[in-house]
Short mmCIF file of C-alpha atoms in Angstrom, two decimals:
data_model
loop_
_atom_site.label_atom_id
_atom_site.label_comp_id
_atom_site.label_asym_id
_atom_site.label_seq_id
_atom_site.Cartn_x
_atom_site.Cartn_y
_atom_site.Cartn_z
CA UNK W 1 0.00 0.00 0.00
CA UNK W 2 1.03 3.96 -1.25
CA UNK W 3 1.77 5.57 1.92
CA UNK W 4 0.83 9.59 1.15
CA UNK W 5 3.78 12.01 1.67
CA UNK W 6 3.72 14.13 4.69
CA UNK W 7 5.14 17.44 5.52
CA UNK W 8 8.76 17.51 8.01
CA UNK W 9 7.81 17.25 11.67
CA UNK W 10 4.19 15.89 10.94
CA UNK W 11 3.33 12.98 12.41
CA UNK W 12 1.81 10.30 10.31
CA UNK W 13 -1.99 10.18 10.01
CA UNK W 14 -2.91 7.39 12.34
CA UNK W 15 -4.14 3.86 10.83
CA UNK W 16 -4.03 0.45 11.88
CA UNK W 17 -1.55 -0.11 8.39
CA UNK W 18 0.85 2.41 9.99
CA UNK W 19 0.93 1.61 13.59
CA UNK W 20 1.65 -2.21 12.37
CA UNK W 21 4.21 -1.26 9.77
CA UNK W 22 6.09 1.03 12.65
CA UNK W 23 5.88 -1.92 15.37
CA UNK W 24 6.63 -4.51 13.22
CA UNK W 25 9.90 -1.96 12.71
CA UNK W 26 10.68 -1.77 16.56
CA UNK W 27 10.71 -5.43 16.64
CA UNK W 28 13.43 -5.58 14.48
CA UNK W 29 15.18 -3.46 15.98
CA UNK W 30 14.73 -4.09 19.75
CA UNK W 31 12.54 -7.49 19.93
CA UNK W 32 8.77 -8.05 20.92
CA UNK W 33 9.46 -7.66 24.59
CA UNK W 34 10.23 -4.00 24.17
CA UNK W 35 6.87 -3.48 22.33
CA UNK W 36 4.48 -1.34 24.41
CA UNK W 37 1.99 0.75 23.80
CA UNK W 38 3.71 3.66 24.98
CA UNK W 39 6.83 2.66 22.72
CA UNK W 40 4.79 2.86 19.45
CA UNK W 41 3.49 5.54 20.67
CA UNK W 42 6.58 7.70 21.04
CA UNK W 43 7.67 6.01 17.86
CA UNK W 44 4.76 7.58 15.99
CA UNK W 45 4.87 10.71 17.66
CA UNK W 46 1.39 10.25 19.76
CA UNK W 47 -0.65 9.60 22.46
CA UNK W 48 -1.18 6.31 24.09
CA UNK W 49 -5.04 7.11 23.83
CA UNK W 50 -4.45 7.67 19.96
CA UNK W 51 -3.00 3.86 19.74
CA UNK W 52 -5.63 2.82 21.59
CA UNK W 53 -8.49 4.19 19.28
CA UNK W 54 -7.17 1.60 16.59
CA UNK W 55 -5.87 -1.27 18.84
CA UNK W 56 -7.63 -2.62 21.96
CA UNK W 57 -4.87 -3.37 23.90
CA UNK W 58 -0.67 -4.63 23.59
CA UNK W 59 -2.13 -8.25 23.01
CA UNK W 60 -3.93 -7.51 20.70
CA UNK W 61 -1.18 -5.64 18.62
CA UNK W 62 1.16 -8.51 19.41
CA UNK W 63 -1.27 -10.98 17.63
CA UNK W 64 -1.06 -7.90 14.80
CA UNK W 65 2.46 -8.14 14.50
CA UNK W 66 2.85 -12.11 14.83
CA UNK W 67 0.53 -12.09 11.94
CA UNK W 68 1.99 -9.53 10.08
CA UNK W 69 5.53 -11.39 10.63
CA UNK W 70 4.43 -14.75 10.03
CA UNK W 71 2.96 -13.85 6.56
CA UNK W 72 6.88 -12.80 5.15
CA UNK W 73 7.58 -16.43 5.12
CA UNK W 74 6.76 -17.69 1.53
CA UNK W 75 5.56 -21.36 1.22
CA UNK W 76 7.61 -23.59 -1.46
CA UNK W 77 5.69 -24.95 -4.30
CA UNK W 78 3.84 -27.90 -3.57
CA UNK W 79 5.35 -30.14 -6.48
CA UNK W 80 8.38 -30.60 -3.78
CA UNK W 81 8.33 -33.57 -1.93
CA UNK W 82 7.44 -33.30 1.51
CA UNK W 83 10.76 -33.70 3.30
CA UNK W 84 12.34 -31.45 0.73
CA UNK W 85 9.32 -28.98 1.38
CA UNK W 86 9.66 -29.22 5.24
CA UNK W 87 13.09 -28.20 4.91
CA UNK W 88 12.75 -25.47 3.12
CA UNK W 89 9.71 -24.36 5.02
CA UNK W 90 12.19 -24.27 7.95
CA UNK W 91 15.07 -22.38 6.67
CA UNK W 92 12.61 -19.59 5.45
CA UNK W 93 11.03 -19.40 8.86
CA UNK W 94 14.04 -19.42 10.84
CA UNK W 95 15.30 -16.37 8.57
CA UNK W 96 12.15 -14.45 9.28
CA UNK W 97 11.99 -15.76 12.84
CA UNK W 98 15.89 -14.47 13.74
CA UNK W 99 14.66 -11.01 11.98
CA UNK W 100 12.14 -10.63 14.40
CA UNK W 101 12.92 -11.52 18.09
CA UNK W 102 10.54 -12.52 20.45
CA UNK W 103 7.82 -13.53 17.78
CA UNK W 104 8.94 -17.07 18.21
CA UNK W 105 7.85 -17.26 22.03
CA UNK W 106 4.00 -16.18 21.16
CA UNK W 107 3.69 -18.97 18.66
CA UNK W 108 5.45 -21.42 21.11
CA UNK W 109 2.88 -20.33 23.81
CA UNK W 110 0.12 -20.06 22.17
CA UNK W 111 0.48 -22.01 18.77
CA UNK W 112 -0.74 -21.05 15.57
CA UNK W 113 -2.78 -18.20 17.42
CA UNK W 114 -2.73 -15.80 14.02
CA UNK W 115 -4.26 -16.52 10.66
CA UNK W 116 -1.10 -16.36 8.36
CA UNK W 117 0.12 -19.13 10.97
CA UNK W 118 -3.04 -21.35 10.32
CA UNK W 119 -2.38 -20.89 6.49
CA UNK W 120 0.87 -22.72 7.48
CA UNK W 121 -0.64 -25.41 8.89
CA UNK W 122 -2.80 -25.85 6.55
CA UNK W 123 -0.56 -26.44 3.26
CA UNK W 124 1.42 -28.52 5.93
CA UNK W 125 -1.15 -31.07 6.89
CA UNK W 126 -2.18 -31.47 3.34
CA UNK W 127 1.25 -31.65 1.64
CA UNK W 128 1.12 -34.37 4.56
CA UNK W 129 -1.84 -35.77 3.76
CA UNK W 130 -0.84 -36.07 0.02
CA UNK W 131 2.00 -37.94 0.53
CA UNK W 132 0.08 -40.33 2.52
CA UNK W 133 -0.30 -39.52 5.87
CA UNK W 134 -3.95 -39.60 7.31
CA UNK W 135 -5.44 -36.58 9.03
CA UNK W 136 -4.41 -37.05 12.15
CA UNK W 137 -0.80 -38.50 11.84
CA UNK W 138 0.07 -35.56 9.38
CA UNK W 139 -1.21 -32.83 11.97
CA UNK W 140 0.81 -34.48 14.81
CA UNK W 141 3.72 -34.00 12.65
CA UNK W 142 2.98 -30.47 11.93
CA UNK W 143 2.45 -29.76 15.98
CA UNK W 144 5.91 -31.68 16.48
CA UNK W 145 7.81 -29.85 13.18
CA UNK W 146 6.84 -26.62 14.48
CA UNK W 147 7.11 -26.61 18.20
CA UNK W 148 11.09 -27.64 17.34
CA UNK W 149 11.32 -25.46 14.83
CA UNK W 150 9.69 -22.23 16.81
CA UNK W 151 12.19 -23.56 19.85
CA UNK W 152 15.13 -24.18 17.72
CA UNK W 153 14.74 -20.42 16.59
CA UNK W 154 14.27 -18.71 19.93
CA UNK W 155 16.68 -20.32 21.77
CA UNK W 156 19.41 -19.57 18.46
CA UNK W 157 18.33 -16.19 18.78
CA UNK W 158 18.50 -15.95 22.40
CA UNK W 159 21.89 -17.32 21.94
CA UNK W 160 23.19 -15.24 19.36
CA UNK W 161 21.97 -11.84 21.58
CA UNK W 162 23.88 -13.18 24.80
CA UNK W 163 26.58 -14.81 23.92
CA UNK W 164 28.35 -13.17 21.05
CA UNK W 165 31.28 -14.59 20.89
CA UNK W 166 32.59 -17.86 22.73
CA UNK W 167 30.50 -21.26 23.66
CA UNK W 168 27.17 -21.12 25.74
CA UNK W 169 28.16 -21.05 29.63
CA UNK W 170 27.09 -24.14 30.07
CA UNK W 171 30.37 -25.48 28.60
CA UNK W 172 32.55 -23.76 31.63
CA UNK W 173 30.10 -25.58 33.82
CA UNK W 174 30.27 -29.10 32.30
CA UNK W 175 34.48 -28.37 32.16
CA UNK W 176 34.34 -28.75 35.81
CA UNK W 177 32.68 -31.53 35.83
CA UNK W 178 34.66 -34.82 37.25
CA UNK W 179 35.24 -36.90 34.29
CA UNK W 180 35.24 -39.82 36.33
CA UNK W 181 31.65 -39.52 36.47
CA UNK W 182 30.89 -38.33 33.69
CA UNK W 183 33.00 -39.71 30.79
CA UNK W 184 30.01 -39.37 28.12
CA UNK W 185 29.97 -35.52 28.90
CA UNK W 186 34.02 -35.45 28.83
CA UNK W 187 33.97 -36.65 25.32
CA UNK W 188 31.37 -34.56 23.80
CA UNK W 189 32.86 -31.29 25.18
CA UNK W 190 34.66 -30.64 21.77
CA UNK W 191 31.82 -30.89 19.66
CA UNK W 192 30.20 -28.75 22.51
CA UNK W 193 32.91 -26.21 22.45
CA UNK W 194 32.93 -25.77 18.99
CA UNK W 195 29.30 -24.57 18.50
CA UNK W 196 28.34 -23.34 15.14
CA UNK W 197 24.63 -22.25 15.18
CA UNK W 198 24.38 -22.60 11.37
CA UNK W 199 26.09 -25.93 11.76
CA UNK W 200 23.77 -26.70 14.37
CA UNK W 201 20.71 -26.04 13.31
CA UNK W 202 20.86 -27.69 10.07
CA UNK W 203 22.13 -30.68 11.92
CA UNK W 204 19.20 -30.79 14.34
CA UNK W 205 16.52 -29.71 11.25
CA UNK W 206 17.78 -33.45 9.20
CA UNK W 207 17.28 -35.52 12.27
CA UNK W 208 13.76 -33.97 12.80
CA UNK W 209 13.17 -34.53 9.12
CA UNK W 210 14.57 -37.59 9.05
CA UNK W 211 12.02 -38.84 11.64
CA UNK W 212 9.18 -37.19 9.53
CA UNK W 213 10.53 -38.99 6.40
CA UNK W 214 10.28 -42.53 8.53
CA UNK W 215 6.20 -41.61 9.69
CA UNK W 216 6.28 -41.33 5.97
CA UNK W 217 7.49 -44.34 5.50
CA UNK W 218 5.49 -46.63 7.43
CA UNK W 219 2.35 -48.82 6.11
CA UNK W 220 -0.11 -47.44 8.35
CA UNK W 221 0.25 -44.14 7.30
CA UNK W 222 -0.94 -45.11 3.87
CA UNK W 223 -3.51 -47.43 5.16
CA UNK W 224 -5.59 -44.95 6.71
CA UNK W 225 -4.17 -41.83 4.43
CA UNK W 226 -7.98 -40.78 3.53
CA UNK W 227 -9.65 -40.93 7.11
#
């Protein structure tokens, strides 16, 4: 949508296109826990009562935003095969979800509370479905796909915000651990010193998969794929 021009010092005319355009832009920036209604307020040069007159309340803006957010992640064709499809599905969403902080922990919360999220599940259960899945199995591997997926993302994002540079503290911890005890842990430190987020999330994202591609896999699933 045009936005009209306005005049130096001016504050926008009010709408509910602007306010979510400007919060969706303080997300970015600063992450949906410093989203108030006082902060897009000051952001759009007015009142609190003038945000108000186009949004109930901060919860309901938050679903705004979610949904607004949620809707930049552009579903692969549906020729793909599923696993291939899921993947992709995955990288796009963790691209969007790292450019927006915080939108990650509504959806784990609350699920799919937004429409643009229920479109999701949608072409999910029936790209599912398609490939032979019945009803039910292919939405419990939607629920499963996304709550790692929305997890994966907020904790890499939490991750990446506190601990720039350097492993996770919980490597100094498990250094002082006695070996002794706890020869497993002893053994995996390298791997756990040398974290590479990229590395690790598409790591994590092919055993998931790879567990999708076996429900896929198994007789039952086409047995009952129409129910």
């Amino acid at each position: 949508m045009r936005r009209e021009p306005r005049a130096p010092g001016r504050p926008a005319r009010l709408s509910i296109e602007v306010i979510v355009d400007r919060a969706c832009e303080l997300v970015r920036e600063h992450g949906l826990d410093a989203l108030t209604m006082r902060a897009i307020a000051e952001a759009l040069e007015a009142t609190p009562m003038a945000i108000y007159h186009h949004v109930k309340d901060r919860d309901a803006l938050v679903h705004l935003v979610v949904d607004r957010v949620v809707a930049r992640i552009e579903l692969p064709e549906r020729t793909l095969a599923p696993v291939p499809w899921l993947r992709e599905v995955a990288h796009r969403t963790r691209c969007v979800g790292l450019e927006h902080p915080g939108v990650m922990d509504v959806l784990l919360d609350e699920g799919p509370a937004v429409p643009s999220a229920l479109r999701i599940l949608d072409a999910t259960v029936a790209t599912l479905h398609d490939a032979g899945l019945g009803w039910a199995a292919a939405t419990d591997v939607h629920n499963t796909f996304f709550s790692w997926l929305a997890g994966a993302i907020r904790r890499e994002d939490r991750w990446r915000r506190q601990h720039v540079e350097g492993p996770p503290p919980f490597v100094a911890l498990a250094e002082t651990m006695p070996s002794r005890e706890l020869p497993a842990l002893r053994r995996a430190l390298p791997r756990l010193r040398a974290i590479d987020l990229d590395a690790m999330f598409a790591t994590s994202l092919e055993l998931v998969l790879a567990g999708v591609e076996h429900q896929l896999e198994r007789p039952r699933g086409r047995q009952d794929a129409r129910r």
